[in-house]
Amino acid sequence: MATQSVKARLTTAAFALFDERGYEHSTVDDIAERAGVGRTTFFRAFPSKDDVILPDHEVVLSAVKARLAASTQETALVAVSEAARLVLLHYLQEGDVARSRYKLTSSIPALRHREVTSMQQYQRVFREFIHGWMGGGSETGLKAELMATSVVTAHNYVLRRWLRGLTERPEAEFDAAMTSVLELFADINPNRSAEDEASLVIFRTTRQLGSVIPALRKIIG
Amino acid sequence: MATQSVKARLTTAAFALFDERGYEHSTVDDIAERAGVGRTTFFRAFPSKDDVILPDHEVVLSAVKARLAASTQETALVAVSEAARLVLLHYLQEGDVARSRYKLTSSIPALRHREVTSMQQYQRVFREFIHGWMGGGSETGLKAELMATSVVTAHNYVLRRWLRGLTERPEAEFDAAMTSVLELFADINPNRSAEDEASLVIFRTTRQLGSVIPALRKIIG
DNA sequence: AAAGCTATGGTACTGAGTACCATATCGACA
DNA sequence: TGTCGATATGGTACTCAGTACCATAGCTTT
């Protein structure tokens, strides 16, 4: 019977009880009893009651940190995108568990707060990473923060669409969203392009303006 | 003695106790006793213990909603900027209270969560307003969400700098931050500007190029 | 003066979270 | 094999936030 770990048994027991009686009407005693363990053991596995709905949070957060750490100055943005994708993929792999959680976090404030907190933690990791990538100066603080929140927001947007059943291709939508976010910030990045700068060029010619201008118009489109 | 309202007395009592003994070691009974009221009255004034650190939240949130509601399609972005500014100004007016709160939210997780929740509520209001302004279609959902989070993030960034004593001119910094955020999204807005488009202008002149070019350089900078 | 409304205080209860102690299980090692 | 020690678990008792309910004081209304 005890093939699953204690944590896993507690998690399934909790989700089942929350589904049957609702979150408020399921006590920690109930959860522990259904999992076949004592109440004390519950609080050893989870710091608080609401943590039971995000049992893999620490693992995923560590994976995100590891993915970011395994990057260079040139591949930083790819790392950000892929690290965020790790989070999405974890939810996708959870399947029905993720959808159950969504039902719960949508209706129970305490659980919504718990999920918001977890997203804040991802955001913090991204912010520190991006800020470090930008050099860590105070002039890039706001930009780093904006970028981090945007990445997390884009992730959440696609995730929520999938949870609501509004998309069959969450990964493709995620890539699109992430690309548009990174494009948004493209001009203020360290590896900057010259896209925004305009050059004024003056040529000397003996040809008539009347013949030159239509040709110029054609080039500029 | 009871010139202040019950809510105000409870608030000052709470901040004083939190400062003396810390949040965890101040019970709701202690706060109520110092304020000269019963415990029941505390929970009538505040839904939970941690709400006491944001006594004006509902008021400010309503002010933000009102400011947004009093705008037209053309003035939407100004309204967003000024609504966010309302929040900042409220913190600035609080002065030391705001700084005390910052100390508390920085060190006590429960209070940090409370503040995050309040920011989430602002964000939600901004998101819904902006999305409505964009027409409410599903193709603008992500953009609206990104804009709302960015506005709130920029606000928080400047607010935190002021709370840490890193700036003497929070309002000016706020304006700068807000402008840069709105610029960031300028190209995807309904009232788009022609800022990003370049014009090619050709003049006819009889003057020598050698005298014209230095003057042009001076203009362009 | 009686009725009613509102704000407040008090009491009793549930349940989360903590502290502490007791016990069981298992492996290492003599 | 028996013993020690580490780790996981269970149980008990406690604090305190939050809720429900009732009683009462003060004030207005009729």
Short mmCIF file of C-alpha atoms (C1' of nucleotides) in Angstrom, two decimals:
data_model
loop_
_atom_site.label_atom_id
_atom_site.label_comp_id
_atom_site.label_asym_id
_atom_site.label_seq_id
_atom_site.Cartn_x
_atom_site.Cartn_y
_atom_site.Cartn_z
CA MET A 1 0.00 0.00 0.00
CA ALA A 2 2.74 2.41 0.89
CA THR A 3 4.33 2.31 -2.52
CA GLN A 4 3.91 6.07 -2.81
CA SER A 5 5.84 8.43 -0.63
CA VAL A 6 4.14 10.02 2.33
CA LYS A 7 4.10 13.36 0.55
CA ALA A 8 2.42 11.87 -2.50
CA ARG A 9 -0.19 10.08 -0.41
CA LEU A 10 -0.96 13.30 1.45
CA THR A 11 -1.28 15.18 -1.81
CA THR A 12 -3.74 12.78 -3.40
CA ALA A 13 -5.71 12.56 -0.16
CA ALA A 14 -5.91 16.33 0.03
CA PHE A 15 -7.03 16.81 -3.57
CA ALA A 16 -9.66 14.12 -3.13
CA LEU A 17 -11.00 15.67 0.05
CA PHE A 18 -10.97 19.19 -1.35
CA ASP A 19 -12.94 17.90 -4.30
CA GLU A 20 -15.46 16.09 -2.12
CA ARG A 21 -16.04 18.47 0.76
CA GLY A 22 -14.30 21.65 -0.31
CA TYR A 23 -11.17 23.22 1.13
CA GLU A 24 -12.68 24.81 4.20
CA HIS A 25 -14.48 21.68 5.25
CA SER A 26 -11.40 19.49 5.03
CA THR A 27 -9.21 19.68 8.10
CA VAL A 28 -5.59 18.72 8.23
CA ASP A 29 -6.66 15.86 10.48
CA ASP A 30 -8.95 14.57 7.75
CA ILE A 31 -6.20 14.71 5.15
CA ALA A 32 -3.69 12.97 7.39
CA GLU A 33 -6.18 10.31 8.33
CA ARG A 34 -7.08 9.52 4.73
CA ALA A 35 -3.38 9.35 3.87
CA GLY A 36 -2.89 6.98 6.77
CA VAL A 37 -0.44 9.17 8.67
CA GLY A 38 -0.53 11.35 11.74
CA ARG A 39 -1.25 15.03 11.78
CA THR A 40 2.32 15.82 12.78
CA THR A 41 3.60 14.08 9.68
CA PHE A 42 1.50 16.36 7.49
CA PHE A 43 3.19 19.45 8.88
CA ARG A 44 6.57 17.81 8.42
CA ALA A 45 5.84 17.30 4.73
CA PHE A 46 4.19 20.71 4.18
CA PRO A 47 4.79 23.89 6.12
CA SER A 48 1.12 24.78 6.00
CA LYS A 49 -2.19 23.41 4.84
CA ASP A 50 -2.29 25.31 1.57
CA ASP A 51 1.15 24.15 0.49
CA VAL A 52 -0.33 20.77 -0.27
CA ILE A 53 -1.73 22.02 -3.56
CA LEU A 54 1.76 22.86 -4.87
CA PRO A 55 3.78 19.85 -3.76
CA ASP A 56 6.41 20.21 -6.49
CA HIS A 57 6.98 23.91 -6.14
CA GLU A 58 10.43 23.68 -4.64
CA VAL A 59 11.52 21.16 -7.23
CA VAL A 60 10.35 23.25 -10.17
CA LEU A 61 11.81 26.42 -8.68
CA SER A 62 15.17 24.70 -8.34
CA ALA A 63 14.94 23.49 -11.93
CA VAL A 64 14.31 27.06 -13.06
CA LYS A 65 17.30 28.31 -11.12
CA ALA A 66 19.46 25.55 -12.53
CA ARG A 67 18.38 26.31 -16.10
CA LEU A 68 19.20 29.98 -15.67
CA ALA A 69 22.54 29.21 -14.05
CA ALA A 70 23.50 27.07 -17.04
CA SER A 71 23.61 29.98 -19.43
CA THR A 72 26.10 32.46 -20.79
CA GLN A 73 25.84 36.17 -21.44
CA GLU A 74 24.85 35.47 -25.03
CA THR A 75 22.25 32.80 -24.28
CA ALA A 76 20.62 34.57 -21.36
CA LEU A 77 17.35 35.33 -23.09
CA VAL A 78 17.01 31.81 -24.41
CA ALA A 79 17.58 30.59 -20.89
CA VAL A 80 14.86 32.86 -19.54
CA SER A 81 12.44 31.64 -22.15
CA GLU A 82 13.26 27.99 -21.55
CA ALA A 83 13.21 28.33 -17.80
CA ALA A 84 9.71 29.77 -17.97
CA ARG A 85 8.81 26.98 -20.33
CA LEU A 86 9.93 24.48 -17.69
CA VAL A 87 7.23 25.79 -15.39
CA LEU A 88 4.59 25.56 -18.09
CA LEU A 89 5.64 22.03 -19.00
CA HIS A 90 5.34 20.94 -15.41
CA TYR A 91 1.75 22.12 -15.28
CA LEU A 92 1.01 20.43 -18.58
CA GLN A 93 2.44 17.16 -17.31
CA GLU A 94 0.30 17.33 -14.23
CA GLY A 95 -2.80 17.28 -16.41
CA ASP A 96 -5.93 16.87 -14.33
CA VAL A 97 -4.12 17.73 -11.13
CA ALA A 98 -3.32 21.13 -12.58
CA ARG A 99 -6.94 21.60 -13.60
CA SER A 100 -8.17 20.61 -10.16
CA ARG A 101 -5.78 23.10 -8.64
CA TYR A 102 -7.07 25.77 -10.97
CA LYS A 103 -10.61 25.16 -9.79
CA LEU A 104 -9.43 25.50 -6.21
CA THR A 105 -7.27 28.58 -6.69
CA SER A 106 -10.08 30.24 -8.62
CA SER A 107 -12.57 29.91 -5.82
CA ILE A 108 -10.62 29.83 -2.56
CA PRO A 109 -8.74 33.04 -1.67
CA ALA A 110 -6.24 31.29 0.57
CA LEU A 111 -5.20 29.02 -2.28
CA ARG A 112 -5.12 31.81 -4.80
CA HIS A 113 -2.73 33.64 -2.50
CA ARG A 114 -0.58 30.58 -2.26
CA GLU A 115 -0.27 30.38 -6.01
CA VAL A 116 0.41 34.07 -6.36
CA THR A 117 3.22 33.66 -3.86
CA SER A 118 4.75 30.89 -5.91
CA MET A 119 4.63 33.07 -9.01
CA GLN A 120 6.26 35.88 -7.03
CA GLN A 121 9.10 33.52 -6.28
CA TYR A 122 9.61 32.70 -9.94
CA GLN A 123 9.47 36.39 -10.71
CA ARG A 124 12.11 37.16 -8.15
CA VAL A 125 14.45 34.55 -9.58
CA PHE A 126 13.95 35.92 -13.09
CA ARG A 127 14.38 39.48 -11.92
CA GLU A 128 17.66 38.80 -10.17
CA PHE A 129 18.95 36.80 -13.10
CA ILE A 130 18.00 39.41 -15.68
CA HIS A 131 19.32 42.25 -13.59
CA GLY A 132 22.62 40.43 -13.16
CA TRP A 133 22.72 39.85 -16.89
CA MET A 134 22.24 43.58 -17.45
CA GLY A 135 25.14 44.35 -15.18
CA GLY A 136 23.30 44.91 -11.93
CA GLY A 137 23.49 48.68 -12.12
CA SER A 138 20.78 50.85 -10.67
CA GLU A 139 19.96 52.29 -14.09
CA THR A 140 18.78 48.85 -15.26
CA GLY A 141 16.80 47.97 -12.15
CA LEU A 142 13.43 49.01 -13.51
CA LYS A 143 14.00 47.44 -16.89
CA ALA A 144 14.99 44.13 -15.32
CA GLU A 145 11.93 44.18 -13.13
CA LEU A 146 9.63 44.99 -16.03
CA MET A 147 11.10 42.19 -18.08
CA ALA A 148 10.77 39.65 -15.29
CA THR A 149 7.16 40.51 -14.57
CA SER A 150 6.36 40.43 -18.25
CA VAL A 151 7.86 37.00 -18.70
CA VAL A 152 5.90 35.64 -15.77
CA THR A 153 2.74 37.38 -16.92
CA ALA A 154 3.04 35.93 -20.40
CA HIS A 155 3.58 32.49 -18.92
CA ASN A 156 0.56 32.83 -16.67
CA TYR A 157 -1.56 34.08 -19.52
CA VAL A 158 -0.91 31.03 -21.67
CA LEU A 159 -1.13 28.68 -18.71
CA ARG A 160 -4.52 30.05 -17.75
CA ARG A 161 -5.76 29.74 -21.30
CA TRP A 162 -4.79 26.09 -21.28
CA LEU A 163 -6.34 25.51 -17.87
CA ARG A 164 -9.60 26.99 -19.13
CA GLY A 165 -9.51 24.76 -22.16
CA LEU A 166 -9.11 27.70 -24.52
CA THR A 167 -6.15 26.26 -26.36
CA GLU A 168 -4.93 22.91 -27.62
CA ARG A 169 -1.42 24.15 -28.35
CA PRO A 170 -0.16 25.76 -25.17
CA GLU A 171 3.48 25.32 -26.09
CA ALA A 172 3.10 27.06 -29.41
CA GLU A 173 1.18 29.88 -27.79
CA PHE A 174 3.81 30.12 -25.11
CA ASP A 175 6.56 30.49 -27.69
CA ALA A 176 4.60 33.18 -29.47
CA ALA A 177 3.89 35.04 -26.26
CA MET A 178 7.48 34.81 -25.13
CA THR A 179 8.77 36.02 -28.45
CA SER A 180 6.51 39.03 -28.39
CA VAL A 181 7.59 39.83 -24.84
CA LEU A 182 11.25 39.58 -25.69
CA GLU A 183 10.68 41.68 -28.77
CA LEU A 184 9.03 44.28 -26.62
CA PHE A 185 12.24 44.66 -24.70
CA ALA A 186 14.55 44.05 -27.62
CA ASP A 187 15.72 47.63 -27.90
CA ILE A 188 16.82 47.99 -24.30
CA ASN A 189 18.89 44.86 -24.14
CA PRO A 190 22.64 44.58 -23.72
CA ASN A 191 22.95 42.84 -27.09
CA ARG A 192 21.26 45.79 -28.65
CA SER A 193 20.47 46.18 -32.28
CA ALA A 194 20.68 49.43 -34.18
CA GLU A 195 17.02 49.18 -35.06
CA ASP A 196 15.96 52.39 -33.41
CA GLU A 197 18.74 54.59 -34.64
CA ALA A 198 18.20 56.49 -37.84
CA SER A 199 20.96 57.53 -40.16
CA LEU A 200 20.88 60.63 -42.26
CA VAL A 201 22.81 60.15 -45.43
CA ILE A 202 23.55 62.78 -48.03
CA PHE A 203 24.72 61.95 -51.48
CA ARG A 204 26.00 64.24 -54.22
CA THR A 205 24.63 63.62 -57.67
CA THR A 206 24.38 65.27 -61.04
CA ARG A 207 21.11 63.57 -61.93
CA GLN A 208 17.85 65.43 -61.89
CA LEU A 209 15.81 65.24 -58.68
CA GLY A 210 12.73 64.41 -60.68
CA SER A 211 14.23 61.14 -61.78
CA VAL A 212 15.83 60.30 -58.43
CA ILE A 213 12.81 60.76 -56.20
CA PRO A 214 10.55 58.11 -57.77
CA ALA A 215 13.41 55.62 -57.51
CA LEU A 216 13.87 56.48 -53.84
CA ARG A 217 10.19 56.05 -53.18
CA LYS A 218 10.31 52.62 -54.74
CA ILE A 219 13.20 51.57 -52.47
CA ILE A 220 11.60 52.84 -49.28
CA GLY A 221 8.24 51.34 -50.12
CA MET B 1 -9.82 60.59 24.14
CA ALA B 2 -11.94 58.99 21.48
CA THR B 3 -11.51 61.80 19.02
CA GLN B 4 -10.11 59.30 16.51
CA SER B 5 -12.29 56.67 14.96
CA VAL B 6 -12.11 53.14 16.25
CA LYS B 7 -10.36 52.04 13.09
CA ALA B 8 -7.73 54.73 13.47
CA ARG B 9 -7.12 53.88 17.12
CA LEU B 10 -6.74 50.22 16.24
CA THR B 11 -4.30 51.07 13.48
CA THR B 12 -2.03 53.20 15.63
CA ALA B 13 -2.18 50.66 18.45
CA ALA B 14 -1.24 47.88 16.05
CA PHE B 15 1.70 49.74 14.50
CA ALA B 16 2.97 50.63 17.96
CA LEU B 17 2.75 47.06 19.19
CA PHE B 18 4.29 45.61 16.06
CA ASP B 19 7.15 48.00 16.51
CA GLU B 20 7.62 47.15 20.19
CA ARG B 21 7.13 43.39 20.29
CA GLY B 22 7.03 42.38 16.66
CA TYR B 23 4.08 41.11 14.66
CA GLU B 24 4.08 37.53 15.87
CA HIS B 25 4.23 38.51 19.51
CA SER B 26 1.33 40.93 19.27
CA THR B 27 -2.04 39.23 19.52
CA VAL B 28 -5.30 40.70 18.35
CA ASP B 29 -6.30 40.86 22.00
CA ASP B 30 -3.27 43.06 22.73
CA ILE B 31 -4.11 45.42 19.89
CA ALA B 32 -7.74 45.71 20.87
CA GLU B 33 -6.84 46.26 24.50
CA ARG B 34 -4.40 49.05 23.69
CA ALA B 35 -6.98 50.66 21.45
CA GLY B 36 -9.48 50.44 24.29
CA VAL B 37 -11.96 48.26 22.44
CA GLY B 38 -13.04 44.66 22.49
CA ARG B 39 -11.59 41.92 20.36
CA THR B 40 -14.84 41.58 18.44
CA THR B 41 -14.63 45.20 17.41
CA PHE B 42 -11.22 44.60 15.86
CA PHE B 43 -12.63 41.96 13.56
CA ARG B 44 -15.48 44.24 12.67
CA ALA B 45 -13.06 46.91 11.54
CA PHE B 46 -10.63 44.54 9.82
CA PRO B 47 -11.41 41.16 8.29
CA SER B 48 -8.13 39.74 9.53
CA LYS B 49 -5.16 40.64 11.66
CA ASP B 50 -2.87 41.55 8.77
CA ASP B 51 -5.39 43.93 7.20
CA VAL B 52 -4.58 46.40 9.93
CA ILE B 53 -1.40 47.46 8.14
CA LEU B 54 -3.36 48.63 5.08
CA PRO B 55 -6.30 50.43 6.65
CA ASP B 56 -6.92 52.67 3.63
CA HIS B 57 -6.69 50.02 0.99
CA GLU B 58 -10.35 49.98 0.09
CA VAL B 59 -10.49 53.75 -0.08
CA VAL B 60 -7.49 54.05 -2.37
CA LEU B 61 -8.70 51.21 -4.54
CA SER B 62 -12.03 52.96 -4.96
CA ALA B 63 -10.26 56.20 -5.82
CA VAL B 64 -8.30 54.38 -8.51
CA LYS B 65 -11.46 52.89 -9.95
CA ALA B 66 -13.14 56.28 -9.91
CA ARG B 67 -10.21 57.95 -11.66
CA LEU B 68 -10.24 55.32 -14.38
CA ALA B 69 -14.00 55.54 -14.77
CA ALA B 70 -13.72 59.29 -15.32
CA SER B 71 -11.85 58.96 -18.58
CA THR B 72 -12.58 58.81 -22.26
CA GLN B 73 -11.16 56.64 -24.99
CA GLU B 74 -8.63 59.35 -25.79
CA THR B 75 -7.51 60.04 -22.23
CA ALA B 76 -7.30 56.42 -21.13
CA LEU B 77 -3.53 56.32 -20.81
CA VAL B 78 -3.40 59.56 -18.88
CA ALA B 79 -6.02 58.11 -16.56
CA VAL B 80 -3.95 54.97 -16.02
CA SER B 81 -0.91 57.03 -15.22
CA GLU B 82 -2.76 59.31 -12.86
CA ALA B 83 -4.60 56.48 -11.16
CA ALA B 84 -1.31 54.78 -10.42
CA ARG B 85 -0.01 58.09 -9.22
CA LEU B 86 -2.89 58.26 -6.75
CA VAL B 87 -1.58 55.14 -5.08
CA LEU B 88 1.93 56.53 -4.91
CA LEU B 89 0.72 59.82 -3.49
CA HIS B 90 -1.19 58.03 -0.79
CA TYR B 91 1.97 56.28 0.35
CA LEU B 92 3.90 59.53 0.24
CA GLN B 93 1.29 61.23 2.38
CA GLU B 94 1.47 58.47 4.92
CA GLY B 95 5.11 59.25 5.49
CA ASP B 96 6.49 57.36 8.46
CA VAL B 97 3.54 55.01 8.55
CA ALA B 98 4.46 53.87 5.07
CA ARG B 99 8.06 53.37 6.12
CA SER B 100 7.01 51.38 9.18
CA ARG B 101 4.85 49.21 6.98
CA TYR B 102 7.77 48.68 4.65
CA LYS B 103 9.88 47.41 7.53
CA LEU B 104 7.12 45.02 8.47
CA THR B 105 6.34 43.75 4.99
CA SER B 106 10.04 43.25 4.36
CA SER B 107 10.52 40.95 7.30
CA ILE B 108 7.19 39.25 7.96
CA PRO B 109 5.96 36.89 5.23
CA ALA B 110 2.32 37.17 6.25
CA LEU B 111 2.42 40.92 5.82
CA ARG B 112 4.35 40.76 2.58
CA HIS B 113 1.62 38.49 1.24
CA ARG B 114 -0.97 40.97 2.34
CA GLU B 115 0.70 43.75 0.42
CA VAL B 116 1.20 41.61 -2.64
CA THR B 117 -2.50 40.86 -2.56
CA SER B 118 -3.33 44.54 -2.51
CA MET B 119 -1.08 45.13 -5.51
CA GLN B 120 -2.78 42.24 -7.29
CA GLN B 121 -6.06 44.03 -6.79
CA TYR B 122 -4.75 47.23 -8.33
CA GLN B 123 -3.36 45.18 -11.17
CA ARG B 124 -6.67 43.52 -11.79
CA VAL B 125 -8.45 46.87 -11.95
CA PHE B 126 -5.87 48.21 -14.40
CA ARG B 127 -5.99 45.07 -16.49
CA GLU B 128 -9.74 45.12 -16.86
CA PHE B 129 -9.75 48.83 -17.64
CA ILE B 130 -6.99 48.57 -20.22
CA HIS B 131 -8.49 45.50 -21.80
CA GLY B 132 -11.81 47.26 -22.07
CA TRP B 133 -10.10 50.23 -23.60
CA MET B 134 -8.51 47.95 -26.20
CA GLY B 135 -11.90 46.57 -27.10
CA GLY B 136 -11.94 43.49 -24.88
CA GLY B 137 -11.11 41.09 -27.68
CA SER B 138 -9.13 37.94 -26.98
CA GLU B 139 -6.34 39.11 -29.26
CA THR B 140 -5.57 41.99 -26.89
CA GLY B 141 -5.79 39.99 -23.68
CA LEU B 142 -2.08 39.40 -23.31
CA LYS B 143 -1.17 42.95 -24.23
CA ALA B 144 -3.57 44.37 -21.69
CA GLU B 145 -2.22 42.09 -19.01
CA LEU B 146 1.38 42.98 -19.83
CA MET B 147 0.58 46.65 -19.70
CA ALA B 148 -1.23 46.42 -16.40
CA THR B 149 1.55 44.45 -14.73
CA SER B 150 4.13 46.84 -16.10
CA VAL B 151 2.31 49.88 -14.76
CA VAL B 152 2.06 48.33 -11.33
CA THR B 153 5.65 47.16 -11.44
CA ALA B 154 6.89 50.61 -12.35
CA HIS B 155 4.85 52.09 -9.53
CA ASN B 156 6.22 49.58 -7.05
CA TYR B 157 9.74 50.18 -8.23
CA VAL B 158 9.61 53.91 -7.56
CA LEU B 159 7.68 53.43 -4.34
CA ARG B 160 10.27 51.00 -3.03
CA ARG B 161 13.09 53.36 -3.94
CA TRP B 162 11.40 56.09 -1.95
CA LEU B 163 10.73 53.77 0.97
CA ARG B 164 14.40 52.84 1.05
CA GLY B 165 15.39 56.48 0.99
CA LEU B 166 17.00 56.18 -2.42
CA THR B 167 15.23 59.15 -3.91
CA GLU B 168 14.08 62.59 -2.90
CA ARG B 169 11.93 63.07 -5.95
CA PRO B 170 9.59 60.11 -6.10
CA GLU B 171 6.99 61.90 -8.17
CA ALA B 172 9.46 62.90 -10.85
CA GLU B 173 10.84 59.38 -10.95
CA PHE B 174 7.34 58.03 -11.15
CA ASP B 175 6.55 60.22 -14.14
CA ALA B 176 9.73 59.12 -15.85
CA ALA B 177 9.06 55.46 -15.13
CA MET B 178 5.47 55.71 -16.27
CA THR B 179 6.45 57.48 -19.47
CA SER B 180 8.99 54.82 -20.31
CA VAL B 181 6.45 52.09 -19.64
CA LEU B 182 3.84 53.73 -21.82
CA GLU B 183 6.43 54.27 -24.52
CA LEU B 184 7.27 50.61 -24.33
CA PHE B 185 3.73 49.80 -25.33
CA ALA B 186 3.24 52.81 -27.58
CA ASP B 187 3.35 50.86 -30.82
CA ILE B 188 0.63 48.45 -29.86
CA ASN B 189 -1.86 50.99 -28.66
CA PRO B 190 -5.14 51.99 -30.28
CA ASN B 191 -4.15 55.66 -30.53
CA ARG B 192 -0.89 54.92 -32.19
CA SER B 193 1.62 57.66 -32.75
CA ALA B 194 3.79 58.05 -35.79
CA GLU B 195 6.86 58.03 -33.59
CA ASP B 196 8.27 54.85 -34.97
CA GLU B 197 7.82 55.80 -38.59
CA ALA B 198 10.57 57.66 -40.31
CA SER B 199 9.98 60.31 -42.91
CA LEU B 200 12.30 61.00 -45.74
CA VAL B 201 12.21 64.63 -46.77
CA ILE B 202 13.93 66.14 -49.73
CA PHE B 203 14.43 69.88 -50.17
CA ARG B 204 15.62 71.78 -53.15
CA THR B 205 18.17 74.49 -52.44
CA THR B 206 20.63 76.64 -54.26
CA ARG B 207 23.05 76.85 -51.34
CA GLN B 208 26.29 74.93 -51.30
CA LEU B 209 26.22 71.54 -49.58
CA GLY B 210 29.32 72.45 -47.64
CA SER B 211 27.42 75.15 -45.79
CA VAL B 212 24.21 73.17 -45.37
CA ILE B 213 25.64 69.97 -43.85
CA PRO B 214 27.19 71.53 -40.71
CA ALA B 215 23.88 73.23 -40.00
CA LEU B 216 22.02 69.93 -40.40
CA ARG B 217 24.42 68.19 -38.05
CA LYS B 218 23.80 70.86 -35.49
CA ILE B 219 20.04 70.31 -35.69
CA ILE B 220 20.23 66.53 -35.46
CA GLY B 221 22.72 66.57 -32.62
"C1'" DA C 1 -42.35 55.96 26.70
"C1'" DA C 2 -41.84 52.16 23.53
"C1'" DA C 3 -39.82 50.29 19.59
"C1'" DG C 4 -36.01 49.76 16.65
"C1'" DC C 5 -31.45 50.40 14.87
"C1'" DT C 6 -26.43 50.35 15.33
"C1'" DA C 7 -22.18 49.73 17.57
"C1'" DT C 8 -19.98 47.26 20.86
"C1'" DG C 9 -18.54 43.57 24.37
"C1'" DG C 10 -18.41 38.92 25.88
"C1'" DT C 11 -18.40 33.88 25.50
"C1'" DA C 12 -17.69 29.67 23.38
"C1'" DC C 13 -16.17 27.10 19.65
"C1'" DT C 14 -13.26 25.30 15.49
"C1'" DG C 15 -9.04 24.54 13.49
"C1'" DA C 16 -4.18 25.87 11.96
"C1'" DG C 17 0.31 25.84 13.50
"C1'" DT C 18 4.02 24.95 17.22
"C1'" DA C 19 6.62 22.62 20.88
"C1'" DC C 20 7.82 18.77 23.05
"C1'" DC C 21 8.14 14.08 24.18
"C1'" DA C 22 7.66 9.07 23.21
"C1'" DT C 23 8.30 5.32 20.19
"C1'" DA C 24 9.41 2.61 16.16
"C1'" DT C 25 12.30 1.38 12.44
"C1'" DC C 26 16.58 0.65 10.36
"C1'" DG C 27 21.44 0.53 9.56
"C1'" DA C 28 26.15 0.50 11.41
"C1'" DC C 29 29.24 -1.66 14.13
"C1'" DA C 30 31.32 -4.12 17.77
"C1'" DT D 1 23.41 -11.05 17.94
"C1'" DG D 2 22.85 -7.20 20.59
"C1'" DT D 3 23.47 -2.31 21.15
"C1'" DC D 4 23.88 2.34 19.87
"C1'" DG D 5 22.42 6.20 17.18
"C1'" DA D 6 20.00 8.50 13.60
"C1'" DT D 7 15.75 9.37 11.38
"C1'" DA D 8 10.83 9.14 10.75
"C1'" DT D 9 6.63 9.03 12.88
"C1'" DG D 10 2.68 9.51 16.37
"C1'" DG D 11 0.57 11.71 20.19
"C1'" DT D 12 -0.49 15.45 23.45
"C1'" DA D 13 -1.01 19.94 24.90
"C1'" DC D 14 -0.84 24.60 23.98
"C1'" DT D 15 -1.47 29.43 21.59
"C1'" DC D 16 -4.03 32.18 18.80
"C1'" DA D 17 -6.72 33.66 14.55
"C1'" DG D 18 -11.19 33.69 13.00
"C1'" DT D 19 -16.41 32.68 13.46
"C1'" DA D 20 -21.01 32.43 15.49
"C1'" DC D 21 -24.08 33.89 18.61
"C1'" DC D 22 -26.08 36.46 22.17
"C1'" DA D 23 -26.47 40.45 25.37
"C1'" DT D 24 -26.45 45.26 26.10
"C1'" DA D 25 -25.73 50.23 25.77
"C1'" DG D 26 -26.71 54.39 23.32
"C1'" DC D 27 -29.30 56.73 20.17
"C1'" DT D 28 -33.05 57.88 17.06
"C1'" DT D 29 -37.86 57.58 15.58
"C1'" DT D 30 -42.64 57.57 16.19
#
